[in-house]
Short mmCIF file of C-alpha atoms in Angstrom, two decimals:
data_model
loop_
_atom_site.label_atom_id
_atom_site.label_comp_id
_atom_site.label_asym_id
_atom_site.label_seq_id
_atom_site.Cartn_x
_atom_site.Cartn_y
_atom_site.Cartn_z
CA MET A 128 17.42 -10.28 1.18
CA ILE A 129 14.20 -10.92 -0.74
CA ARG A 130 13.92 -9.54 -4.29
CA MET A 131 10.50 -8.82 -5.82
CA SER A 132 8.98 -6.81 -8.62
CA LYS A 133 6.28 -4.94 -6.66
CA LEU A 134 5.91 -4.24 -2.96
CA MET A 135 2.83 -2.66 -1.36
CA ILE A 136 2.99 -1.17 2.14
CA VAL A 137 -0.33 -1.12 4.01
CA GLU A 138 -1.32 -0.55 7.61
CA GLY A 139 -3.15 -3.70 8.64
CA LYS A 140 -4.05 -7.30 7.94
CA SER A 141 -7.59 -6.44 6.80
CA ASP A 142 -6.11 -4.03 4.22
CA LYS A 143 -3.82 -6.78 2.95
CA GLU A 144 -6.68 -9.29 2.72
CA ARG A 145 -8.84 -6.79 0.84
CA LEU A 146 -6.09 -6.20 -1.72
CA LEU A 147 -5.30 -9.89 -2.13
CA ALA A 148 -8.97 -10.49 -2.94
CA ILE A 149 -8.80 -8.14 -5.91
CA LEU A 150 -5.21 -8.17 -7.22
CA ASP A 151 -4.50 -10.40 -10.21
CA VAL A 152 -0.73 -10.06 -10.07
CA GLU A 153 1.92 -11.21 -7.61
CA VAL A 154 2.62 -8.43 -5.13
CA GLU A 155 4.37 -8.63 -1.78
CA ILE A 156 2.12 -6.84 0.70
CA VAL A 157 3.71 -5.72 3.94
CA CYS A 158 1.57 -4.75 6.94
CA THR A 159 3.05 -2.14 9.25
CA ASN A 160 0.35 -2.54 11.92
CA GLY A 161 0.32 1.22 12.27
CA THR A 162 3.24 3.60 12.13
CA LEU A 163 6.66 1.99 12.23
CA GLY A 164 9.59 3.43 14.07
CA THR A 165 12.46 4.56 11.87
CA THR A 166 14.59 1.61 12.96
CA ALA A 167 11.83 -0.90 12.20
CA LEU A 168 11.21 0.65 8.78
CA GLU A 169 14.92 0.56 7.98
CA ALA A 170 15.10 -3.10 9.03
CA LEU A 171 12.12 -3.90 6.84
CA LEU A 172 13.67 -2.15 3.85
CA ASP A 173 17.02 -3.83 4.40
CA SER A 174 15.34 -7.25 4.12
CA LEU A 175 13.24 -6.43 1.02
CA VAL A 176 14.27 -5.13 -2.39
CA ALA A 177 11.59 -4.23 -4.92
CA ASP A 178 11.61 -2.67 -8.35
CA GLU A 179 8.47 -0.71 -7.47
CA ILE A 180 7.24 0.27 -4.00
CA TYR A 181 3.69 1.45 -3.37
CA VAL A 182 1.96 2.81 -0.28
CA LEU A 183 -1.77 2.53 0.41
CA THR A 184 -2.99 3.72 3.79
CA ASP A 185 -6.27 4.71 5.38
CA ALA A 186 -7.44 8.31 4.88
CA ASP A 187 -6.95 9.22 8.55
CA GLU A 188 -4.25 10.71 10.76
CA ALA A 189 -2.49 7.36 11.38
CA GLY A 190 -2.41 6.68 7.65
CA ASN A 191 -1.10 10.16 6.91
CA ARG A 192 1.61 9.75 9.57
CA LEU A 193 2.77 6.50 7.94
CA ARG A 194 2.76 8.16 4.49
CA ARG A 195 4.95 11.01 5.76
CA GLN A 196 7.36 8.52 7.30
CA VAL A 197 7.56 6.48 4.10
CA ARG A 198 8.09 9.66 2.04
CA ARG A 199 11.11 10.50 4.19
CA GLU A 200 12.60 6.99 4.16
CA ILE A 201 11.55 5.84 0.66
CA PRO A 202 11.14 8.91 -1.54
CA GLN A 203 10.77 6.80 -4.68
CA ALA A 204 7.64 5.03 -3.32
CA ARG A 205 4.43 5.67 -5.22
CA HIS A 206 1.42 6.63 -3.14
CA LEU A 207 -2.07 5.34 -3.88
CA TYR A 208 -5.06 6.94 -2.18
CA THR A 209 -8.53 5.86 -1.17
CA ARG A 210 -11.20 8.55 -0.97
CA LYS A 211 -11.52 10.38 2.35
CA GLY A 212 -15.21 9.44 2.48
CA TYR A 213 -14.30 5.74 2.57
CA ARG A 214 -11.70 6.40 5.31
CA GLU A 215 -10.30 2.87 5.46
CA VAL A 216 -8.79 0.66 2.78
CA ALA A 217 -10.64 -2.32 4.28
CA THR A 218 -14.04 -0.64 3.76
CA THR A 219 -13.37 0.95 0.36
CA PRO A 220 -15.69 -0.52 -2.28
CA LEU A 221 -13.94 -3.08 -4.47
CA GLU A 222 -14.86 -1.13 -7.60
CA HIS A 223 -12.98 1.93 -6.35
CA LEU A 224 -9.99 -0.16 -5.24
CA ALA A 225 -9.89 -1.84 -8.66
CA GLU A 226 -9.93 1.53 -10.45
CA MET A 227 -7.24 2.96 -8.18
CA LEU A 228 -5.02 -0.11 -8.57
CA GLN A 229 -5.40 -0.11 -12.35
CA HIS A 230 -4.29 3.54 -12.41
CA GLY A 231 -1.24 2.34 -10.45
CA HIS A 232 -0.54 -0.25 -13.20
CA PHE A 233 -1.72 -3.31 -11.27
CA SER A 234 -3.74 -6.09 -12.86
CA VAL A 235 -6.99 -6.74 -10.99
CA LYS A 236 -9.52 -9.56 -11.08
CA SER A 237 -12.79 -9.11 -12.90
CA LEU A 238 -15.52 -7.96 -10.49
CA GLY A 239 -18.40 -9.06 -12.71
#
């Protein structure tokens, strides 16, 4: 079992890379590669223990499906949202991601 302070659940590798480029704090970022089955999500959770769990998905049906699943399985998870107009985490402007992450109590790198 791996113990960490913060865990972020995202959909894909490009989302993870985008967040790693801006985060200024150690966070374990887990890619689901789309919606996980209940068994796969349970296995993932059994192997990871975090003080704080966050979810950041795309503003589309696949992202909403994953959010619903996480809400059922991990009700204590905190959900962060990109704007619907940006649709994908990977294409959300860094300034908006930084603002959203700071509201979620994450330290971010200076963009200037």
